[in-house]
Coordinates of C-alpha atoms and ligand atoms in Angstrom, one line a residue:
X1 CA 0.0 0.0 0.0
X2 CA 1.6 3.4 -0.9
X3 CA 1.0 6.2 0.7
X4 CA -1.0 9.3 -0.6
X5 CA 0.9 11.7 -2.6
X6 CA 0.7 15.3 -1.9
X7 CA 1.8 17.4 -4.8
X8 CA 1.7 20.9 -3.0
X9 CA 4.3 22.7 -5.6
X10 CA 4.6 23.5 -9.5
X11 CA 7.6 22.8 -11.2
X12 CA 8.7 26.8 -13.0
X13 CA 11.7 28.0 -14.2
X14 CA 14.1 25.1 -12.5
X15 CA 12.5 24.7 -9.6
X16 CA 9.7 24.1 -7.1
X17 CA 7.5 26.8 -6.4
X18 CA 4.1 27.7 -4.6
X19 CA 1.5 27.9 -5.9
X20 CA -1.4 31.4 -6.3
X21 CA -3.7 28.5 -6.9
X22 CA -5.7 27.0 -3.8
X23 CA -7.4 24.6 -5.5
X24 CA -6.6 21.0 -4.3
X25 CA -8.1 18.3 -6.5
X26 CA -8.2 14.4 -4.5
X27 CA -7.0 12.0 -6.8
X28 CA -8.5 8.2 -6.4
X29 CA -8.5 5.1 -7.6
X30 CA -10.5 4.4 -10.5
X31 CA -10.6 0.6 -9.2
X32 CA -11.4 0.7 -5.5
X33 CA -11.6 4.3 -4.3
X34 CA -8.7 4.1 -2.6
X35 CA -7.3 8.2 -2.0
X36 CA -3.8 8.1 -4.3
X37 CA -3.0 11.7 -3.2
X38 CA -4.0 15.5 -3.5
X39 CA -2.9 17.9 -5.9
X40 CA -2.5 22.1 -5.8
X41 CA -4.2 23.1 -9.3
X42 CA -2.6 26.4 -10.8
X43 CA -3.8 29.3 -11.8
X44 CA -4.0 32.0 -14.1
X45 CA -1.5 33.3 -12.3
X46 CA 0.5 30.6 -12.2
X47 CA 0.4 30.3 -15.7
X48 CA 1.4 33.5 -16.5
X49 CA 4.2 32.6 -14.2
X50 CA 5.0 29.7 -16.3
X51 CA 5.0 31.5 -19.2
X52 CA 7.3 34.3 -18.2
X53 CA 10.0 31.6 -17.1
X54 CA 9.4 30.0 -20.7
X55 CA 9.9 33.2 -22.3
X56 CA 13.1 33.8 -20.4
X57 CA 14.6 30.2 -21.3
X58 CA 13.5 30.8 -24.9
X59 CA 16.1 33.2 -25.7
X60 CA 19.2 31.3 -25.4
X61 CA 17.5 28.1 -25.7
X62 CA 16.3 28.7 -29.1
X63 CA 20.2 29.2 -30.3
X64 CA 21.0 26.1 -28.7
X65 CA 23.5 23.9 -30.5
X66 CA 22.2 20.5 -32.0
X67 CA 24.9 19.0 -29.9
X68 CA 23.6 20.7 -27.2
X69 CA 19.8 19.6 -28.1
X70 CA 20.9 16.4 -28.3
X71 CA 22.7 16.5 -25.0
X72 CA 19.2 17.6 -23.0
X73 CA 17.2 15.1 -24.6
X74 CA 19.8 12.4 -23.6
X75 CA 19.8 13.6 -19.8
X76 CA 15.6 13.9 -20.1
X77 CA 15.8 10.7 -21.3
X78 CA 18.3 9.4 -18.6
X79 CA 15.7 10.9 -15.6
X80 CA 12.8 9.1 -17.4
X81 CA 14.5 5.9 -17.3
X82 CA 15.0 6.3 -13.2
X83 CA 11.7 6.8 -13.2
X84 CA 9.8 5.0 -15.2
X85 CA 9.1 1.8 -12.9
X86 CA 8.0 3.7 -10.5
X87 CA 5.2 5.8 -13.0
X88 CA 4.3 2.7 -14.6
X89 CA 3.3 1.5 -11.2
X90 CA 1.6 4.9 -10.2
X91 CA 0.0 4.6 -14.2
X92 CA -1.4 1.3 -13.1
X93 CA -3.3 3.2 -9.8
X94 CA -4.4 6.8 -11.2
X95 CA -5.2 5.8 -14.4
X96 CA -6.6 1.6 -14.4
X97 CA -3.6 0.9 -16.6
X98 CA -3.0 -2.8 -16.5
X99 CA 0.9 -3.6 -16.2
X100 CA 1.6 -4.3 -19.8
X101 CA -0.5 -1.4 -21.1
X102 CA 1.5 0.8 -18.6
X103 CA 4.6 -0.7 -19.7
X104 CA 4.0 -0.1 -23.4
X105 CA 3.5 3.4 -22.4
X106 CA 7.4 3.6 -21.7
X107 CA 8.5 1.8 -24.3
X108 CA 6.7 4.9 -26.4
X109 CA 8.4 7.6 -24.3
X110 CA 11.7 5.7 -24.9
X111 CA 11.1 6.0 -28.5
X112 CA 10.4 9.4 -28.8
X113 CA 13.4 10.2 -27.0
X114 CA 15.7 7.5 -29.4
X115 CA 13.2 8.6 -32.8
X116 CA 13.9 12.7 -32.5
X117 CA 17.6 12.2 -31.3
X118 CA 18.1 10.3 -34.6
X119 CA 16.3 13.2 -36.7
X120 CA 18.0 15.8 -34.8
X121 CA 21.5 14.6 -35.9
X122 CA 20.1 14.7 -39.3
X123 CA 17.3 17.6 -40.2
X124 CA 18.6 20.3 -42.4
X125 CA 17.4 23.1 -40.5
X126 CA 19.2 25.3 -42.9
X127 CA 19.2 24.7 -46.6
X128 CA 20.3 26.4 -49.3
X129 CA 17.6 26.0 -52.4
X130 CA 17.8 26.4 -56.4
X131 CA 16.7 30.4 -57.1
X132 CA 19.3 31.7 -54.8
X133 CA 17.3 31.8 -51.4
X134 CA 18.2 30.1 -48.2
X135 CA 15.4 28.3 -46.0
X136 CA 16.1 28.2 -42.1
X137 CA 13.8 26.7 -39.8
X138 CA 13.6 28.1 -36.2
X139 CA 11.5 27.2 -33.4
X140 CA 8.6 28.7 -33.0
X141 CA 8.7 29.5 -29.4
X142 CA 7.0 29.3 -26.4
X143 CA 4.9 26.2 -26.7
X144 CA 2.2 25.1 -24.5
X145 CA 0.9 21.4 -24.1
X146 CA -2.2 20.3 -23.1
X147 CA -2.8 16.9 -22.4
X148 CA -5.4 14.2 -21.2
X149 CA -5.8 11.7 -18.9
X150 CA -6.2 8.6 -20.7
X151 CA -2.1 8.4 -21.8
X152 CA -0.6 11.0 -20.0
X153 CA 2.9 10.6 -19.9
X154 CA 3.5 9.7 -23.0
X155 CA 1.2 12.4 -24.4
X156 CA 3.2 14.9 -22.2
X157 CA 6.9 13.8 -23.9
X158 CA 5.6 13.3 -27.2
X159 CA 5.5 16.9 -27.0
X160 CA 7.7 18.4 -24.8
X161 CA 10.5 15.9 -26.6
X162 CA 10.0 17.4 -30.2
X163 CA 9.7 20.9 -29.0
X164 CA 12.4 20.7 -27.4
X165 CA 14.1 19.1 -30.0
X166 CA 12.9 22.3 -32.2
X167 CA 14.7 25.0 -29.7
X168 CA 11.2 25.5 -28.2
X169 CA 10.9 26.2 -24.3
X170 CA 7.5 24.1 -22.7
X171 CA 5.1 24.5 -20.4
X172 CA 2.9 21.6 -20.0
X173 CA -0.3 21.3 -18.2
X174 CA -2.0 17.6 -17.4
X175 CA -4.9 17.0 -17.5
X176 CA -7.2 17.9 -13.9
X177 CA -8.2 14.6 -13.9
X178 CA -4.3 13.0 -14.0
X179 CA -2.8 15.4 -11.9
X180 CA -0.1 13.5 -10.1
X181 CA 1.4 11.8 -12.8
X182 CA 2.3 14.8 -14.5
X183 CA 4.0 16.3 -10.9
X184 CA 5.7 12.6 -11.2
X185 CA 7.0 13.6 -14.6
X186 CA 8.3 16.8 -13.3
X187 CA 10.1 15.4 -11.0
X188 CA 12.4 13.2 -13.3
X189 CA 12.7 16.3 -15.4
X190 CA 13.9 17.9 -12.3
X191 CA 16.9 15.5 -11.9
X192 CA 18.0 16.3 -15.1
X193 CA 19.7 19.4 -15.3
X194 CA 18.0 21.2 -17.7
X195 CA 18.3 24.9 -18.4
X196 CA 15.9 26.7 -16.3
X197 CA 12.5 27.6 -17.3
X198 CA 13.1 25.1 -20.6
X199 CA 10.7 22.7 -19.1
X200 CA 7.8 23.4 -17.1
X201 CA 4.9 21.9 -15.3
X202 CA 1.8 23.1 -14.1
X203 CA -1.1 21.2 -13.0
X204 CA -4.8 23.2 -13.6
X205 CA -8.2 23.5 -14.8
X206 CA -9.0 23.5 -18.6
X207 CA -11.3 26.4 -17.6
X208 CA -8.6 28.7 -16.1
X209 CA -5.4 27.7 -16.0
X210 CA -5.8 26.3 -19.3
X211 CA -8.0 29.1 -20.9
X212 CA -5.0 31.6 -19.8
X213 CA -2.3 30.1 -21.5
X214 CA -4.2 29.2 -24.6
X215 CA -4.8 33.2 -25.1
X216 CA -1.5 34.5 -23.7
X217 CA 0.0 36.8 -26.0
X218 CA 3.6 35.6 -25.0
X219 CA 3.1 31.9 -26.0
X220 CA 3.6 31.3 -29.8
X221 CA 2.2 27.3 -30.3
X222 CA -0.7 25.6 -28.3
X223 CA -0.6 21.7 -29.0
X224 CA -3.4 20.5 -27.2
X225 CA -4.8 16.2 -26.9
X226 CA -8.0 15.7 -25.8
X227 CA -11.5 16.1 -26.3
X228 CA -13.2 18.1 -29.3
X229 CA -14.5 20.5 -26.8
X230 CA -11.5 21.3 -25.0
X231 CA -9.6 21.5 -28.7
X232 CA -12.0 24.0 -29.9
X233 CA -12.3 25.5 -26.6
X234 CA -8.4 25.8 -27.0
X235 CA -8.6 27.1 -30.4
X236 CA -11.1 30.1 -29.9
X237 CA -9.0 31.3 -26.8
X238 CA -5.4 30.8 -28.8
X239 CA -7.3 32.7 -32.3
X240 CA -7.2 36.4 -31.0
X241 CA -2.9 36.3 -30.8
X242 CA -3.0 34.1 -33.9
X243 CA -0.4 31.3 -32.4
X244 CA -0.1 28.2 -33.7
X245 CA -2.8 25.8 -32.7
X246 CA -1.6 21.6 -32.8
X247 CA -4.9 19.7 -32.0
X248 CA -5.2 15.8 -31.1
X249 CA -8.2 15.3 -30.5
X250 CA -11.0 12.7 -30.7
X251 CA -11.8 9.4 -32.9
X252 CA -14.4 6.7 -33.9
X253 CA -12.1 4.6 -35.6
X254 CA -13.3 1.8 -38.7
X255 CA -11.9 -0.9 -39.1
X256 CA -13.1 -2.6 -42.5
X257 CA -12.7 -6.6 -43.1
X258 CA -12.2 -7.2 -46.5
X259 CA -13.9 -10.8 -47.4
X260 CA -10.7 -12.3 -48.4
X261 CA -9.0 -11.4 -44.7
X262 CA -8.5 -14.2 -42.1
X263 CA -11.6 -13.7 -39.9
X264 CA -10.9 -15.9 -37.4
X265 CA -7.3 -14.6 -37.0
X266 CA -8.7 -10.8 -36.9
X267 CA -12.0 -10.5 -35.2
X268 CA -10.3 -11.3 -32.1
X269 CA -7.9 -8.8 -32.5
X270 CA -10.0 -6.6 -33.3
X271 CA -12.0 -7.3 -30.6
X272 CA -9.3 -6.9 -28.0
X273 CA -7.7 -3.6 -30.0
X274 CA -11.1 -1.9 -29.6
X275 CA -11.0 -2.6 -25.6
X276 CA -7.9 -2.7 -24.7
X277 CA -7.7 0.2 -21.3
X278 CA -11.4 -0.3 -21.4
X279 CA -12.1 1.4 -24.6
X280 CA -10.1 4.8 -23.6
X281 CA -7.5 5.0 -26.8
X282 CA -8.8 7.8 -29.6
X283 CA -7.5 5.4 -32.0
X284 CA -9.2 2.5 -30.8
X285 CA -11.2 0.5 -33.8
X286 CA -14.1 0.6 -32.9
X287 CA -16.4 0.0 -35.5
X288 CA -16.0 -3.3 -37.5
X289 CA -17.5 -2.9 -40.4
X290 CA -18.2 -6.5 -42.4
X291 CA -19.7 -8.0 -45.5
X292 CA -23.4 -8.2 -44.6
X293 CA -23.0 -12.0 -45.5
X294 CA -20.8 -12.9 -43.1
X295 CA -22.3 -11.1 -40.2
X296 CA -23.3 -14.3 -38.6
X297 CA -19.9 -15.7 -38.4
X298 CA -17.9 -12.3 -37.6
X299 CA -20.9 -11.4 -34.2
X300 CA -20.1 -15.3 -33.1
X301 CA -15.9 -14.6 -33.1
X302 CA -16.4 -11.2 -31.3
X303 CA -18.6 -12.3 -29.0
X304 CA -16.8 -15.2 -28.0
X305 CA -13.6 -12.9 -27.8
X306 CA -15.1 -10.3 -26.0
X307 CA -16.6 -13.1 -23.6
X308 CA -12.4 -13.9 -23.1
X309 CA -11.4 -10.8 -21.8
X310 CA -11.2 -10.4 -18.1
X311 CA -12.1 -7.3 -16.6
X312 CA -10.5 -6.7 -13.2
X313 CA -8.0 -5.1 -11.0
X314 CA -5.0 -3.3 -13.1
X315 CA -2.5 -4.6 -10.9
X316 CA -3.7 -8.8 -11.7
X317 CA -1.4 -10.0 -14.4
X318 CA -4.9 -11.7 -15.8
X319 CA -6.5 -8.7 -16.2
X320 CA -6.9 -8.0 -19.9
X321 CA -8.2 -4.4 -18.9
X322 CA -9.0 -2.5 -15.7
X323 CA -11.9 0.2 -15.0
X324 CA -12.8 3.1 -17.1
X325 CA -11.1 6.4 -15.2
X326 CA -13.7 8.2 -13.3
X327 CA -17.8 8.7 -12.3
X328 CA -18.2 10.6 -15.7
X329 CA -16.7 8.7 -17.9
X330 CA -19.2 5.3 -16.3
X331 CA -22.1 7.1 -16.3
X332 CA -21.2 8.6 -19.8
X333 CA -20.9 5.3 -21.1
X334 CA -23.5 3.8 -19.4
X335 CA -25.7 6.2 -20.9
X336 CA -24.5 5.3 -24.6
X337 CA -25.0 1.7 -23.9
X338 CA -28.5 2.5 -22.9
X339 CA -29.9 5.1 -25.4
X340 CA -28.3 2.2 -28.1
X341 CA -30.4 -0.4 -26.1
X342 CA -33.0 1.7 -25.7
X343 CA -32.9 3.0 -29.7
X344 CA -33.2 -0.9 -30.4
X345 CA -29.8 -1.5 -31.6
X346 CA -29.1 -5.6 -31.1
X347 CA -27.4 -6.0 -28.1
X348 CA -24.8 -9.3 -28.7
X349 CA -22.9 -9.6 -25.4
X350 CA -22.2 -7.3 -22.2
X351 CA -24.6 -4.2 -21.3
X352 CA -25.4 -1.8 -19.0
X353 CA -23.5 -2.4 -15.5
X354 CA -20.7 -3.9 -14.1
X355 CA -19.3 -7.0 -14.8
X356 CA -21.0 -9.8 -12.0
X357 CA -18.3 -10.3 -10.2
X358 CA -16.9 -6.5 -9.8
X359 CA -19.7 -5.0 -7.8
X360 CA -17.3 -1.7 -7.3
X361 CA -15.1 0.6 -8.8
X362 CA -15.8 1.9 -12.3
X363 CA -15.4 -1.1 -14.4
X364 CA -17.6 -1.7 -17.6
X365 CA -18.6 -5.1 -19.9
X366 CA -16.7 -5.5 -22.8
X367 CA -19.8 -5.1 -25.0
X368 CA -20.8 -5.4 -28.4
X369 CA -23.9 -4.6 -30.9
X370 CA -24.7 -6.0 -34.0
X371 CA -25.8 -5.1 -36.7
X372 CA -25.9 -1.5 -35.6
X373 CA -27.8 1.5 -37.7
X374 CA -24.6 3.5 -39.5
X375 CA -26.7 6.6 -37.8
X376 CA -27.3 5.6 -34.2
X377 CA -25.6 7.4 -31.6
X378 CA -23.5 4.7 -30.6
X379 CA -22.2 4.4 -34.0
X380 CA -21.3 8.0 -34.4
X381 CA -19.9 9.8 -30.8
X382 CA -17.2 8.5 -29.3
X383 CA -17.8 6.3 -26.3
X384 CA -14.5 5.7 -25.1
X385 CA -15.5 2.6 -23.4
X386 CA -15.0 -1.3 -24.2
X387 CA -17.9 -1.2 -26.7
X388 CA -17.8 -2.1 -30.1
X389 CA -20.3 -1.5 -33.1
X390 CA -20.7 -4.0 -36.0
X391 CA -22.0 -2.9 -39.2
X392 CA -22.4 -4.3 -42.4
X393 CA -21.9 -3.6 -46.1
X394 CA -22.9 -5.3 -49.6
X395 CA -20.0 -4.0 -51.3
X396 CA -16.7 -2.4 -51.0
X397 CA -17.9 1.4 -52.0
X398 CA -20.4 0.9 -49.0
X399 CA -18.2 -0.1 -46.9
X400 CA -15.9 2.8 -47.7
X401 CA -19.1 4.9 -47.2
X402 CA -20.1 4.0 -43.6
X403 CA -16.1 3.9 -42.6
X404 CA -16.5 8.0 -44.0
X405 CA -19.7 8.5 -42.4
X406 CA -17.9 10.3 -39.3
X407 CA -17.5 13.7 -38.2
X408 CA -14.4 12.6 -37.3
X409 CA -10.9 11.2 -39.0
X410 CA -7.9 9.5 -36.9
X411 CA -6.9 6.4 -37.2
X412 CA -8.6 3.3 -39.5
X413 CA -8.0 0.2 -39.6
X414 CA -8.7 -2.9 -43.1
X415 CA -7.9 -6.1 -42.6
X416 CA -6.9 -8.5 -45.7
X417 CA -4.9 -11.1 -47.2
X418 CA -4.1 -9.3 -50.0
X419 CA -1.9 -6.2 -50.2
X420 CA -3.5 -4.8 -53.1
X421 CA -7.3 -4.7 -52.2
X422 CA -5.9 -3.5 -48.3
X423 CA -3.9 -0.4 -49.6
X424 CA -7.2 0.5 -52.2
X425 CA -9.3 0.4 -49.4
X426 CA -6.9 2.5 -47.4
X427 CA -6.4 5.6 -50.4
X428 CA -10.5 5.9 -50.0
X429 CA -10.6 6.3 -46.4
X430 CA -10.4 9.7 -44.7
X431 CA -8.8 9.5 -41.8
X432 CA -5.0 10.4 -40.7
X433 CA -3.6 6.9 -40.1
X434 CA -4.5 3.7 -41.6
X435 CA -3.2 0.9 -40.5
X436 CA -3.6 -2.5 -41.9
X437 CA -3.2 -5.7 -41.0
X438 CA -2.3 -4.1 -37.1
X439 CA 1.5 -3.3 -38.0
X440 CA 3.4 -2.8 -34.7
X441 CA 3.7 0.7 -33.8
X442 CA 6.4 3.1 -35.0
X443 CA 7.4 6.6 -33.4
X444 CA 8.8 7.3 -37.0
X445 CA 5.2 7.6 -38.5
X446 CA 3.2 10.8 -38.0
X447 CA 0.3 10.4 -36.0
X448 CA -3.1 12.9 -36.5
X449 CA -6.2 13.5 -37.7
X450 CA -8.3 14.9 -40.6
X451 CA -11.4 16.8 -39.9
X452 CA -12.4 17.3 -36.2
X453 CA -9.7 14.3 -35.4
X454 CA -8.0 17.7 -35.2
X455 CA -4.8 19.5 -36.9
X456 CA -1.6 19.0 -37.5
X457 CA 0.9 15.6 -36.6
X458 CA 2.7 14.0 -33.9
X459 CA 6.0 12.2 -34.2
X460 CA 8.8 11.5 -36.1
X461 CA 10.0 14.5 -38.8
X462 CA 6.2 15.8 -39.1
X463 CA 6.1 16.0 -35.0
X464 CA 9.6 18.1 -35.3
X465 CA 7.9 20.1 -37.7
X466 CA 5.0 21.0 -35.5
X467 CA 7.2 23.1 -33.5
X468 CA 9.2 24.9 -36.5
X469 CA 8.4 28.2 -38.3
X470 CA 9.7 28.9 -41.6
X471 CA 11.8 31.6 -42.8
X472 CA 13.2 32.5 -45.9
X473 CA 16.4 34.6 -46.5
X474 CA 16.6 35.8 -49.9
X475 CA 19.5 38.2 -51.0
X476 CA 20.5 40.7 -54.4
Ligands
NAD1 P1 -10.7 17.2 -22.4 O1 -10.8 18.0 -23.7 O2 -11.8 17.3 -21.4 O3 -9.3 17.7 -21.7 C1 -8.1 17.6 -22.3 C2 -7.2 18.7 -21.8 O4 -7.7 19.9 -22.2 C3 -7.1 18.7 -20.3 O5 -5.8 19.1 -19.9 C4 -8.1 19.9 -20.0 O6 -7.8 20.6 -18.8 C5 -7.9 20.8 -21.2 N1 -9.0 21.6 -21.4 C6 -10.3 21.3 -21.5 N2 -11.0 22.4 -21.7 C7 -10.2 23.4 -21.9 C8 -10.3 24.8 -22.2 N3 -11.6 25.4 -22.3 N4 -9.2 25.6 -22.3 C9 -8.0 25.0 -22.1 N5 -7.8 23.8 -21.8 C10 -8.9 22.9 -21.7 O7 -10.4 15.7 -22.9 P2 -10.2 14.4 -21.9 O8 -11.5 13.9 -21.4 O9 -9.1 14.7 -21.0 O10 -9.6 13.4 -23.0 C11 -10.3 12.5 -23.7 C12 -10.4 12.9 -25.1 O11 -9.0 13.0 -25.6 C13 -11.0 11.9 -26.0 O12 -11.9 12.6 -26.9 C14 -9.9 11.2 -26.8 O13 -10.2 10.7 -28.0 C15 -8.9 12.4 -26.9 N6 -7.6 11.9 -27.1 C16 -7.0 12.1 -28.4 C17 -5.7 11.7 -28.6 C18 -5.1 11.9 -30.0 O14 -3.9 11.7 -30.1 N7 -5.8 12.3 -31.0 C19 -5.0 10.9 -27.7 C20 -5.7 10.7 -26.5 C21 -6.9 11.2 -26.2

């Protein structure tokens, strides 16, 4: 049993400091209740503090050195790797990640660190081009990040890591509902030696803390993952000072089965990639879209997968995932389950409640409906729970059709045997990654969405080039 954290301090300009906020958030366990610790949120205030230190650090910071870039990210990455057992353990309490998810969650970080150090020592930031004009790329400045809850670390350093890569100076602020992982973070960033005010971490609300440093005039990028409320939100505060604005926002992911794929190999996988942290992954797949004819045979393999899964405490190794994170997000995805009950969409397995033998904590069934209307609410919003929708098609253009019949456009998924039909399939759908056949992850491929999926990309070259402006010299 550990004992409660209390994160009384923000991290500004190198060190420590108190702060003008007095609002302390209680942080519990989304599995038992159990209190993990308190957090002081900041300010406005604070934020403007933040910012100020930021601005300071930016000016020698942004002539940094490459080798001197390169030498920050290697001691960032040095205090991440003292830390990191210890927040996967505290991911696994304040957030319901199961070991393996909260591993995987370090193995990311680790490869942001390795992917950017590796384009660092190669990006021309300067480059002379044919019409006698030289291109330079320089940082763009003061940069903000605003993460969520549901991957927090590793949304934290795949943006602070790049924009500091850039010559950018950070402030980031967690998400209210994730505080004292981020204070965790801040304290490995604390060990390494970094130029003052070049790294900085301040817990708050969206509403004020948040809202402040999305309009300040002194920051220059705002590069915000989360909801599309909060991105807009983020967007209409940031628009007056015209800065930068890097959104990550939500997704209602298809995944399309071909009918040559290997069904019984990939509607399990399917299954488990659409629940896997109980559904809380914006690029979860979650809508399987399938020929009409082979409904019968695609609802018995998801069900029977989905009936696999055990839901239980993060920290049992045979947990295949833990709770959803809070009250709200249950009873927001309690209420989908039931307006899609309710609405007459064909229940197949789970439902409303818990699972029988979890009578607390804030776990859901790993549910699934079949065939669902391509219109009914739980086929359009995001749930961001362990619920997946089946629909069908008659033919590939319809399939194509109901995968495109989203508001939104992050990641998509097809599934096939053959390479040809798969990457068709994948030049038709709109959406910012599509992934076939569920390649392992790389931090080398840009990561974003089209439409309200949001703006811009994370990772590898395109993540770098989030956090550059462009100028041109041009001489007689
Ligand atoms: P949220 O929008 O409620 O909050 C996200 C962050 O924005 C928090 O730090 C919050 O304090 C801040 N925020 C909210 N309103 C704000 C405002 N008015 N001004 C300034 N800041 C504000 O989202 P959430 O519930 O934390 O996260 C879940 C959402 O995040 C889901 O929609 C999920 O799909 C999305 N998400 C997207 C990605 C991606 O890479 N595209 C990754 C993870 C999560």
């Amino acid at each position: 049993m550990n004992a409660p954290l209390y994160q009384d301090r923000l991290f500004i300009g190198g060190a420590w400091v108190n702060p003008h906020g007095r609002d302390i958030v209680e942080v519990r366990s989304p599995a038992d209740g159990t209190l993990l610790g308190r957090a002081v949120l900041g300010d406005a205030i604070d934020a403007d503090r933040a910012v100020a230190a930021a601005r300071q650090a930016f000016t020698s910071w942004s002539q940094s050195s490459i080798a001197e870039r390169l030498d920050v990210l290697a001691r960032m990455r040095a205090a991440f790797e003292t830390l990191a057992p210890a927040l996967e353990d505290h991911l696994m309490r304040e957030i319901g990640l199961t070991r393996m998810v909260a591993q995987g969650q370090s193995m990311m970080c680790r490869a942001h660190f390795d992917s950017m150090a590796e384009i660092l020592a190669r990006y021309p930031f300067a480059q002379k081009m044919p019409g006698g004009f030289e291109i330079v790329r320089e940082p763009i400045g003061v940069v903000v990040a605003i993460t969520s809850w549901n991957a927090p670390v590793n949304q934290m350093l795949c943006k602070a890591v790049p924009a500091i890569a850039a010559g950018c100076t950070v402030i980031v602020k967690p998400s209210e509902h994730a505080p004292l992982c981020g204070g965790l973070l801040a304290e490995a960033m604390a060990q390494a030696d970094l130029p003052p005010g070049l790294f900085n971490l301040v817990n708050g609300r969206g509403a004020d803390c948040g809202q402040r440093l999305a309009a300040h005039p002194d920051v220059d990028m705002i590069s915000i993952t989360g909801s599309v409320a909060g991105g807009a939100a983020v967007a209409a505060a940031a628009a007056p000072t015209i800065k930068r604005v890097h959104q990550e926002l939500g997704g209602k992911g298809a995944n399309i089965l071909l009918p040559e794929a290997d069904f019984a190999a990939v509607v399990p996988r399917s299954v488990v990639a659409c629940m896997m942290v109980a559904g809380q992954v914006c690029a979860a797949p979650t809508r399987l879209i399938v020929p009409a004819d082979r409904f019968e045979d695609v609802a018995a393999l998801a069900v029977a997968a989905a009936q696999g899964l055990v839901v239980g405490p993060p920290d049992d190794p045979a947990t295949s995932f833990g709770p959803l994170m809070n009250a709200a997000q249950f009873d927001r995805v309690q209420g989908l389950i039931r307006q899609a009950i309710d609405g007459g969409q064909p229940l197949l397995t789970g439902g409303l409640g818990r699972p029988d033998n979890l009578p607390t904590g804030y776990y859901a069934r790993p549910t699934i409906f079949g065939p669902v209307a391509p219109d009914a609410a739980i086929a359009t919003q995001e749930v961001f729970g362990p619920v997946l929708c089946i629909l069908t098609y008659r033919n590939v253009d319809e399939a194509v059709e109901i995968a495109n019949a989203t508001d939104f456009g992050l990641a998509a998924y097809v599934q096939s045997a053959d390479p040809a039909s798969a990457r068709a399939v994948a030049a038709r759908v709109r959406a910012g990654y599509v992934s076939i056949n569920f390649p392992p992850w790389t931090a080398a491929a840009p990561f974003g969405g089209y439409r309200r999926s949001g703006n811009g990309r994370q990772y590898g070259v395109w993540g770098l080039e989030e956090f550059l402006e462009t100028k041109t010299i041009i001489a007689s």
